[in-house]
CSV table of C-alpha atoms in Angstrom, one decimal:
chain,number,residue,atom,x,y,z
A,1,UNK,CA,-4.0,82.7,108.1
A,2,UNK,CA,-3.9,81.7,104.4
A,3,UNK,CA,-6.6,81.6,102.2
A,4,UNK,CA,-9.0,78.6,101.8
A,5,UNK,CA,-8.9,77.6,98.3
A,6,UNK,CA,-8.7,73.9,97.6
A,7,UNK,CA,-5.8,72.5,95.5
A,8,UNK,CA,-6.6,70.6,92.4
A,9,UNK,CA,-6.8,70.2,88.4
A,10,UNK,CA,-8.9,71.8,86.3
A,11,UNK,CA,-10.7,70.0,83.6
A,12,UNK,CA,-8.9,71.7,81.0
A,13,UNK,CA,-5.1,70.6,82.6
A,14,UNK,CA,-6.6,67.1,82.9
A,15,UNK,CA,-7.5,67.1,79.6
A,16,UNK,CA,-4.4,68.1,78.4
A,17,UNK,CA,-2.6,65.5,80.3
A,18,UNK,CA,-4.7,63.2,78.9
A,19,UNK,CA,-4.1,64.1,75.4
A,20,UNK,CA,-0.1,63.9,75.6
A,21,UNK,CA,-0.5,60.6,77.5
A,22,UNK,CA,-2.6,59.6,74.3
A,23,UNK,CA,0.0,61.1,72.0
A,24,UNK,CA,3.1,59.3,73.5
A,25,UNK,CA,1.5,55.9,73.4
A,26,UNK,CA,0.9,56.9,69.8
A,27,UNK,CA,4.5,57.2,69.3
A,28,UNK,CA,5.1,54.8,72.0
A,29,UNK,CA,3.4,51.3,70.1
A,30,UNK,CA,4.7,51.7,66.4
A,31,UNK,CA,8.8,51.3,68.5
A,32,UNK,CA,7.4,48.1,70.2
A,33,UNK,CA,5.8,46.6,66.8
A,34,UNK,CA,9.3,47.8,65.1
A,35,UNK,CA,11.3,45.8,68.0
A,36,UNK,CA,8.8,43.4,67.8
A,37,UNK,CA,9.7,42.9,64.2
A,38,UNK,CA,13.3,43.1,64.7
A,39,UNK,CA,13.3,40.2,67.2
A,40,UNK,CA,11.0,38.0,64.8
A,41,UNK,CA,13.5,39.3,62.1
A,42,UNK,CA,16.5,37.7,63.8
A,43,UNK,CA,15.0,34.8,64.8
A,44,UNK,CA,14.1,34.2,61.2
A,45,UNK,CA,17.9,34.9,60.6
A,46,UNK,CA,18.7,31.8,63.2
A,47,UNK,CA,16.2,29.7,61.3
A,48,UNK,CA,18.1,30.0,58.1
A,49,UNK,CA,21.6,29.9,59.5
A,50,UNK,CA,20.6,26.8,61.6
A,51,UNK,CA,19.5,25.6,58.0
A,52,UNK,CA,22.5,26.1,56.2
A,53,UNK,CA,24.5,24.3,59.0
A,54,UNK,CA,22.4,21.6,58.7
A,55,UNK,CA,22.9,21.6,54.8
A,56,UNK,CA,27.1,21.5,55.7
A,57,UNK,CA,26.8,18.8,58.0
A,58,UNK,CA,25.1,17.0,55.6
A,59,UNK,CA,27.7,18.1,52.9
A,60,UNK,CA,30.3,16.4,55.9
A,61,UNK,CA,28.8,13.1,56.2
A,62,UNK,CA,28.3,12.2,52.7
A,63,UNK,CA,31.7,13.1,50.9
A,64,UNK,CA,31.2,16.7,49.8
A,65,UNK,CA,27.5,16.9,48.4
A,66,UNK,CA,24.5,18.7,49.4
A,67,UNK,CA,20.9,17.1,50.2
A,68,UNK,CA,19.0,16.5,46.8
A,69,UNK,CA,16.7,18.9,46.5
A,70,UNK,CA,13.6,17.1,45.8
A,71,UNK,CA,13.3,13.3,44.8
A,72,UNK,CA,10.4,13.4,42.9
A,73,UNK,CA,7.2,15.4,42.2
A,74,UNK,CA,5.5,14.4,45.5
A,75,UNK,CA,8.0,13.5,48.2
A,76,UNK,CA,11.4,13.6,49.9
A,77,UNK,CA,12.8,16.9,49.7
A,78,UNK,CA,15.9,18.3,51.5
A,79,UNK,CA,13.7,19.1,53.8
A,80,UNK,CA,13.5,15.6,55.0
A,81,UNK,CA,16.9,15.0,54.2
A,82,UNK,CA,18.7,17.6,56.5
A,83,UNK,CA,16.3,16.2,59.6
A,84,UNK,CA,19.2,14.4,61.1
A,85,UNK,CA,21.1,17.9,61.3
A,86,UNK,CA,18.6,19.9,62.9
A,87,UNK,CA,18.0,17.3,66.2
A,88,UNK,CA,15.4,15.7,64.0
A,89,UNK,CA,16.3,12.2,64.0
A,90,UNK,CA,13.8,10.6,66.0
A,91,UNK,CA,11.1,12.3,63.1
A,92,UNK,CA,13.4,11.1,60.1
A,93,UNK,CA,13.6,7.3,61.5
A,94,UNK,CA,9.7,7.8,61.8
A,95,UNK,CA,9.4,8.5,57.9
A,96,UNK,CA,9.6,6.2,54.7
A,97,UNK,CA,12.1,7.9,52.4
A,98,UNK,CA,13.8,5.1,50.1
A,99,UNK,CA,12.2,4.6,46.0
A,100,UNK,CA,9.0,2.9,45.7
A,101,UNK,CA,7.3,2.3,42.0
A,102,UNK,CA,4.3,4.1,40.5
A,103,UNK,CA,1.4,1.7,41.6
A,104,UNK,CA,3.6,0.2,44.8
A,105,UNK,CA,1.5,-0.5,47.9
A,106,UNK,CA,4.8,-1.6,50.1
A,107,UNK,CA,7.7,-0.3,50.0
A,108,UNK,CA,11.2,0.2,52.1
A,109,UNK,CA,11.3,2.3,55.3
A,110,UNK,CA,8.3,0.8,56.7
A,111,UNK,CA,6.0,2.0,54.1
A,112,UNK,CA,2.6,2.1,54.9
A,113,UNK,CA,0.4,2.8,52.0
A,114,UNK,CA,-2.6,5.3,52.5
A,115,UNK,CA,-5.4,3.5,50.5
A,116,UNK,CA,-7.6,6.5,50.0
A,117,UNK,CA,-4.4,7.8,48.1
A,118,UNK,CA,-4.8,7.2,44.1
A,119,UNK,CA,-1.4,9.1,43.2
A,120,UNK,CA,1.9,7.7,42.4
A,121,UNK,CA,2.0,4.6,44.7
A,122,UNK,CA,1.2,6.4,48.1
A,123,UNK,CA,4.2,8.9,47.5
A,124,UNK,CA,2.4,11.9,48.2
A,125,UNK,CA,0.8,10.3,51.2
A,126,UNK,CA,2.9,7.9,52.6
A,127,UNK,CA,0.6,7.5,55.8
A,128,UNK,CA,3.8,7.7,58.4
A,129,UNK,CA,5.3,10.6,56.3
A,130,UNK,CA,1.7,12.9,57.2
A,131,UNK,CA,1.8,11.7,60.7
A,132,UNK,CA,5.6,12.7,61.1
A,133,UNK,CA,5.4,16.2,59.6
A,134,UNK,CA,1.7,17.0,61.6
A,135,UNK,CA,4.1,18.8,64.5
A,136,UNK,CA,5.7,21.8,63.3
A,137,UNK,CA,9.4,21.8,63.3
A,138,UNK,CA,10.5,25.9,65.0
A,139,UNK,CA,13.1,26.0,62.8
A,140,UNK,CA,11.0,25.8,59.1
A,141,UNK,CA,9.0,28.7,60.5
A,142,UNK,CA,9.4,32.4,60.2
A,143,UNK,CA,7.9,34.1,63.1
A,144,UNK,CA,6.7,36.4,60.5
A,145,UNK,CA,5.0,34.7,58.3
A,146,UNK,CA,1.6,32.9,59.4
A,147,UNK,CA,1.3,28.9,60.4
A,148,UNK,CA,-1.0,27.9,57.5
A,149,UNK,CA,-1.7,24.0,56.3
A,150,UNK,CA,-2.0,22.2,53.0
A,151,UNK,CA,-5.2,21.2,51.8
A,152,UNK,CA,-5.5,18.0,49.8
A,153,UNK,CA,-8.5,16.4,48.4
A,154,UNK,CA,-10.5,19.1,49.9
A,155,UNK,CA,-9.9,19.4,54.2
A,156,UNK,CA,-9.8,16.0,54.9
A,157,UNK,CA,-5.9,15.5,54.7
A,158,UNK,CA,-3.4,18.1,55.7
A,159,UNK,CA,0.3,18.9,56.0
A,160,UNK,CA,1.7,22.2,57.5
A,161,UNK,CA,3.5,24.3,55.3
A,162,UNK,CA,7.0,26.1,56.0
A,163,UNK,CA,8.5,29.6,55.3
A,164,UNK,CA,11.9,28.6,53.2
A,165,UNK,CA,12.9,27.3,50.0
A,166,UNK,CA,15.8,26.0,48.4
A,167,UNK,CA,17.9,27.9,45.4
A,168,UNK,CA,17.1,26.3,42.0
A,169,UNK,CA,19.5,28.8,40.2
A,170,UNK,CA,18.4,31.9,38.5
A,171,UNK,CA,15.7,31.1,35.8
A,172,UNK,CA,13.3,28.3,36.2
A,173,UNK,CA,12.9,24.3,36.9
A,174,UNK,CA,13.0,23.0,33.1
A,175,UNK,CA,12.1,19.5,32.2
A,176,UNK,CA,10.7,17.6,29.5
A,177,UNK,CA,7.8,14.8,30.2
A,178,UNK,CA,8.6,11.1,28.9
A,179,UNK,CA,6.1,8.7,27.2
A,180,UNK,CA,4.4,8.3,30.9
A,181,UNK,CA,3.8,11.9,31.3
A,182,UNK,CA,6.5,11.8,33.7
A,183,UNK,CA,9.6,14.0,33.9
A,184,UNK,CA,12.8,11.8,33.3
A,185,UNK,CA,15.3,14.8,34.4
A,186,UNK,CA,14.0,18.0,36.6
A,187,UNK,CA,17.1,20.2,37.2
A,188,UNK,CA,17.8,23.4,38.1
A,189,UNK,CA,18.8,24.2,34.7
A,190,UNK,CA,19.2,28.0,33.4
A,191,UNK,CA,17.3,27.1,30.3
A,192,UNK,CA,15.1,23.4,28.8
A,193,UNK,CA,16.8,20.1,28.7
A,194,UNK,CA,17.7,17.3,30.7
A,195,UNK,CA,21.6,16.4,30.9
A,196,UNK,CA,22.4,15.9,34.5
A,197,UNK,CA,26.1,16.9,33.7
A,198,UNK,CA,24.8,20.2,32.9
A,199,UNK,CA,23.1,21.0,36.3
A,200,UNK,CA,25.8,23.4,37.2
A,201,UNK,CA,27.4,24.5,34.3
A,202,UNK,CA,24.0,25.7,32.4
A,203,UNK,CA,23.4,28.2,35.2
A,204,UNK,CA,21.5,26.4,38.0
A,205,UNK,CA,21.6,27.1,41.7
A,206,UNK,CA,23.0,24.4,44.6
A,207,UNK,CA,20.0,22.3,44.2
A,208,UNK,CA,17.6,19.9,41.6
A,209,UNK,CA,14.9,18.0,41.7
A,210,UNK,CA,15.3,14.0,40.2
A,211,UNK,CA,12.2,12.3,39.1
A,212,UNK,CA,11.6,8.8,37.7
A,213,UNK,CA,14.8,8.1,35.1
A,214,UNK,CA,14.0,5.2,32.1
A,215,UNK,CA,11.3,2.7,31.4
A,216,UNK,CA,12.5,0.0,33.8
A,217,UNK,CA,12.0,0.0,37.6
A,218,UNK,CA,15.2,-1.0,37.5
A,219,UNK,CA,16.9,2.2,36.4
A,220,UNK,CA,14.3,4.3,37.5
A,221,UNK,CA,15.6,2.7,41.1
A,222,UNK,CA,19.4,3.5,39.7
A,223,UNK,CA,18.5,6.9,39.9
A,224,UNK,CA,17.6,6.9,43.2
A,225,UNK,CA,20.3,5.7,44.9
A,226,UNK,CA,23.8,7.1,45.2
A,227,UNK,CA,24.5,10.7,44.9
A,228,UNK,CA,22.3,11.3,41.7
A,229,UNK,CA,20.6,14.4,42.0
A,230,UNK,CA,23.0,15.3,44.5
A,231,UNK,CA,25.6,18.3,43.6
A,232,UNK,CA,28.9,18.7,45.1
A,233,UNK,CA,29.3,21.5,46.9
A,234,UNK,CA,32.9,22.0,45.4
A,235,UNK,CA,31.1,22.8,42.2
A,236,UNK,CA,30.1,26.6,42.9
A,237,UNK,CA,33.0,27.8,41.2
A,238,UNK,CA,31.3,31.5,42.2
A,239,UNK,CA,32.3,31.1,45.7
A,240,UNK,CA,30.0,29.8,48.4
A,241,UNK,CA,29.7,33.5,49.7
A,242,UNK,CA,28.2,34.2,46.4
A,243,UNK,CA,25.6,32.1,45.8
A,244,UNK,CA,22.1,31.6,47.5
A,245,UNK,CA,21.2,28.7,49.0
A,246,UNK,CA,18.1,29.0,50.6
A,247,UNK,CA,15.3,31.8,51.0
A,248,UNK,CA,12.1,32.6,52.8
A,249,UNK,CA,8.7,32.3,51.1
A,250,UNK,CA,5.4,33.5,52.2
A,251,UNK,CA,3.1,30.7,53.4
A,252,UNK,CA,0.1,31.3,51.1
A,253,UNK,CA,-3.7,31.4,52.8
A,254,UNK,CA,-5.0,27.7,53.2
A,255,UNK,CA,-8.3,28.1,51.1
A,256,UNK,CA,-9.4,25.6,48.3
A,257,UNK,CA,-11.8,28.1,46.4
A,258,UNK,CA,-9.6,27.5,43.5
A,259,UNK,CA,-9.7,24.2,43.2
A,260,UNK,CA,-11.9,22.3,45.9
A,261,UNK,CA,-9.2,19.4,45.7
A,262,UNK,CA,-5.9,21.2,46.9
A,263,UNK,CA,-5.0,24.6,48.5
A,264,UNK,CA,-2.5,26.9,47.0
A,265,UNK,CA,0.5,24.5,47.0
A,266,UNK,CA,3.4,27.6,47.9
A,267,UNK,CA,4.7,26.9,51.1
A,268,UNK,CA,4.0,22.9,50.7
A,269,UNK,CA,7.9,22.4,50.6
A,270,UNK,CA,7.4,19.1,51.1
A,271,UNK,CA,6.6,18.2,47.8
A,272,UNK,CA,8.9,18.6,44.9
A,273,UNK,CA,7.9,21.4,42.9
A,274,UNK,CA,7.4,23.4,45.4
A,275,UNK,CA,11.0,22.8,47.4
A,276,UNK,CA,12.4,25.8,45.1
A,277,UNK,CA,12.6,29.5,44.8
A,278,UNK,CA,14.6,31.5,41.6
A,279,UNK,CA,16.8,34.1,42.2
A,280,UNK,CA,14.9,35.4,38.5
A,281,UNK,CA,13.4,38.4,40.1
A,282,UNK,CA,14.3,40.6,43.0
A,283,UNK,CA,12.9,39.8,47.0
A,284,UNK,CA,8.7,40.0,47.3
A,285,UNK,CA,8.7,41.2,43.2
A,286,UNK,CA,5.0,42.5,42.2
A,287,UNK,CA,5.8,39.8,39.3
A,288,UNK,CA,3.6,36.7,40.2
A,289,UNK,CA,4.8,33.0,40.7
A,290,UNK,CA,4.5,30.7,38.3
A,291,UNK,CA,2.7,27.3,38.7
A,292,UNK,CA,2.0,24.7,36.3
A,293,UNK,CA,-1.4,23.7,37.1
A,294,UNK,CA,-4.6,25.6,37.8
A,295,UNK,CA,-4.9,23.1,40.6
A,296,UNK,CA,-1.9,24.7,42.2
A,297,UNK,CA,-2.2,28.7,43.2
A,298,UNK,CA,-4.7,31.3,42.9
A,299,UNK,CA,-4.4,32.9,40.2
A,300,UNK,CA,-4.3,37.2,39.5
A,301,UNK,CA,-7.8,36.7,39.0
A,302,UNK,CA,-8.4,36.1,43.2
A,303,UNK,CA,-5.4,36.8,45.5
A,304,UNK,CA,-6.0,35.1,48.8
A,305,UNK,CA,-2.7,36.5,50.3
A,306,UNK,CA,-1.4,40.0,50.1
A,307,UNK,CA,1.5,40.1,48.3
A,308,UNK,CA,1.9,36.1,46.0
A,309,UNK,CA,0.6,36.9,43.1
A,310,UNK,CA,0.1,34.3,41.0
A,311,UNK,CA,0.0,32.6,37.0
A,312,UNK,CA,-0.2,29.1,35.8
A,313,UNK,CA,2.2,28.4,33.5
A,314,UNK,CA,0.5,27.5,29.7
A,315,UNK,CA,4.4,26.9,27.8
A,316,UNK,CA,4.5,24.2,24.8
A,317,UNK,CA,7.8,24.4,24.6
A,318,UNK,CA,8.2,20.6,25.9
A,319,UNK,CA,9.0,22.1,29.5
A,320,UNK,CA,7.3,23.5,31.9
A,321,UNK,CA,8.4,26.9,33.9
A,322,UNK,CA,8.0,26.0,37.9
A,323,UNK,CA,9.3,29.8,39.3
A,324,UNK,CA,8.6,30.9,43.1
A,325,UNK,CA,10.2,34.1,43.9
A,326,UNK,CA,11.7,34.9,47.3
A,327,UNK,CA,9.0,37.0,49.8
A,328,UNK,CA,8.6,37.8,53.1
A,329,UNK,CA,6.6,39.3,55.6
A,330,UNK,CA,9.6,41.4,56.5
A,331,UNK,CA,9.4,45.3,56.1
A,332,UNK,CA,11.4,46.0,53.1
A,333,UNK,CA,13.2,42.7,52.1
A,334,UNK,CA,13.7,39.1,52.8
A,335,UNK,CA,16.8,37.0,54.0
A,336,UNK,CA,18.7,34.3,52.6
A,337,UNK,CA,21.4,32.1,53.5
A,338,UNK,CA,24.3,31.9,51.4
A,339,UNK,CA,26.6,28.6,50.5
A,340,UNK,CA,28.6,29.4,52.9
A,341,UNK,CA,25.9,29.3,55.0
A,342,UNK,CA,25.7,33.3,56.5
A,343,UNK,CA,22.8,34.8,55.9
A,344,UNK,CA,22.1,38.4,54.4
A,345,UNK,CA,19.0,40.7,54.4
A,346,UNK,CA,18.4,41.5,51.1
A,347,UNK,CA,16.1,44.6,49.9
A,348,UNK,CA,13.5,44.6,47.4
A,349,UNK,CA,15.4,47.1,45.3
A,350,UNK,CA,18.2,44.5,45.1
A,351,UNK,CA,19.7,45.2,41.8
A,352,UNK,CA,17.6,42.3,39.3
A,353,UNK,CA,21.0,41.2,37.4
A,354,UNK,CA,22.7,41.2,40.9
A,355,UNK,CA,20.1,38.7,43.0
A,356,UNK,CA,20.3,36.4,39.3
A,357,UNK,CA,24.1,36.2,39.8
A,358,UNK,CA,23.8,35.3,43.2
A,359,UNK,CA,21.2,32.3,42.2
A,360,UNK,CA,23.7,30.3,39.9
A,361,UNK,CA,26.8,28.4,41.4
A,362,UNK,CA,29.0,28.4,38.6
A,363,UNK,CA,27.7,31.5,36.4
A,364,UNK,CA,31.0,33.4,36.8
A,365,UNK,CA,28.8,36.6,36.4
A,366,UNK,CA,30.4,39.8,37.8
A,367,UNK,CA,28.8,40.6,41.0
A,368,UNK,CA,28.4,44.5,40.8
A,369,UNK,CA,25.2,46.7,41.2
């Protein structure tokens, strides 16, 4: 009869198996992480498209002009005023948005005024306004990017931050300050200035920022009724298809070490300055953002998230320089939504003069690379 020799591995074959076992779930994880990526990618895509349809609807229901993109330094920006288009009514009719005066303590909308806030009549912490935004809205966040919080006054108060910007044009948010320090026109303007008529035509994006107009509370209120600060969206003579509307940015680290009152403010798109990107350099550009306070961002001298570099802006020309560039925590670009609201991945070797024509509505640059 046959021999009696027991059937089996040796060490060496198991051994071997093991290794190429090891060696395809070597290959095997880096595909899931990359399909991973491309699922949070697309979702990402959704958020913006969902955001630009929002932005339409709102172009729909109030004769042919897009959301203001920020009243004031320290409140209202599109953000809150698209809310009604995203299935986010029940949140808007929960928040005080209408014009209060520096120093109010009441105001319209229910307003309830935070009395451990010292700043510009409970603006910045309209107490309803924090409560509202405290649940994160899917839609505002890139499944990308991290779910960080804005510090102010240290822990105690906070307001999450979201991943996308608005397009102030293609150079930077110019104003000039008025005998109360305050700004009586922020625009999207290509260069200084403060015409409102020239929000278009002097090279800005689809979107500007209105502060406190005049001496009197009377037209300072004028200002904030209407469509002021509102732009038609008839207006991008470039085309729609041509110019950006809205972009991802990185939501920076939540850490104070900077400042001990405020955490790096980029991502805090609820406040005014911070509701923009410019389309002045290329997607996730080693050239750092540019803040105008110290208060604001960490500077080159201690980057708290990879990638956001960081400068405080020190002009005297009679403006200040407010520039965020668009970044991501995608591989090899970011996406934006376009007027029309589609949305396109764009590289970061996007030709520089290119992505600047894309960020004014009524440049009439020659889109070429």
């Amino acid at each position: 009869m046959g021999g009696g020799g027991k059937l089996g591995f040796t060490l060496v074959e198991l051994l071997v198996v093991i290794a190429i076992i090891g060696i395809l779930i070597g290959l095997l994880l880096p595909a899931v992480q990359a399909a991973r990526e491309a699922a949070r990618r697309m979702q990402c895509t959704n958020n913006l498209k969902q955001i630009g349809l929002a932005a339409h609807m709102h172009v729909d229901a109030r004769n042919g002009y897009l959301p203001i993109g920020a009243r004031n330094w320290n409140y209202s920006t599109w953000v809150t005023f698209i809310l009604p288009y995203i299935e986010q009514t029940a949140r808007y009719n929960q928040m005080s948005v209408g014009y209060a005066a520096y120093g109010s303590t009441s105001g319209p909308d229910g307003f309830k005024y935070d009395a451990n806030d010292p700043t510009e009549g409970g603006c910045y912490r309209r107490e309803q306004n924090r409560l509202a935004w405290q649940e994160r809205i899917p839609c505002y966040n890139c499944p990308s990017d991290l779910q960080n919080v804005f510090y102010i006054s240290g822990p105690s108060v906070t307001w999450p931050k979201i991943s996308y910007v608005a397009c102030c044009g293609s150079s930077a948010i110019g104003y000039e300050a008025d005998q109360y320090g305050w700004a009586p026109d922020y625009w999207a303007l290509h260069g200084a200035g403060g015409n409102e008529a020239e929000v278009v035509e002097r090279g800005g994006g689809l979107f500007g920022m209105i502060c406190q107009i005049g001496s009197t509370a009377e037209s300072r209120l004028q200002k904030f009724s209407g469509t002021n600060g509102m732009v038609p969206l008839a207006k991008a003579t470039d085309g729609t298809s041509n110019t950006v509307a809205f972009s991802e940015l990185i939501q920076t680290n939540s850490d104070t070490s900077h400042s001990g009152s405020f955490s790096d403010f980029r991502g805090a798109v609820y406040r005014g300055d911070g509701a923009f990107f410019s389309c002045y350099y290329e997607p996730n550009t080693s050239q750092p953002d540019e803040l105008m306070s110290n208060s604001y961002c960490h500077t080159s001298t201690r980057i708290v998230t990879t990638g956001c570099p960081c400068v405080v802006e020190t002009s005297t020309r009679g403006y200040y320089e407010v520039r965020q560039s668009c970044r991501s925590h995608h591989s090899g670009g970011a996406n934006a939504c376009m007027g029309d609201g589609s949305v396109r991945f764009f590289s970061d070797t996007t030709n520089r003069d290119l992505f600047r024509a894309l960020g004014t509505a009524s440049g009439g640059e020659t889109l070429s690379q």
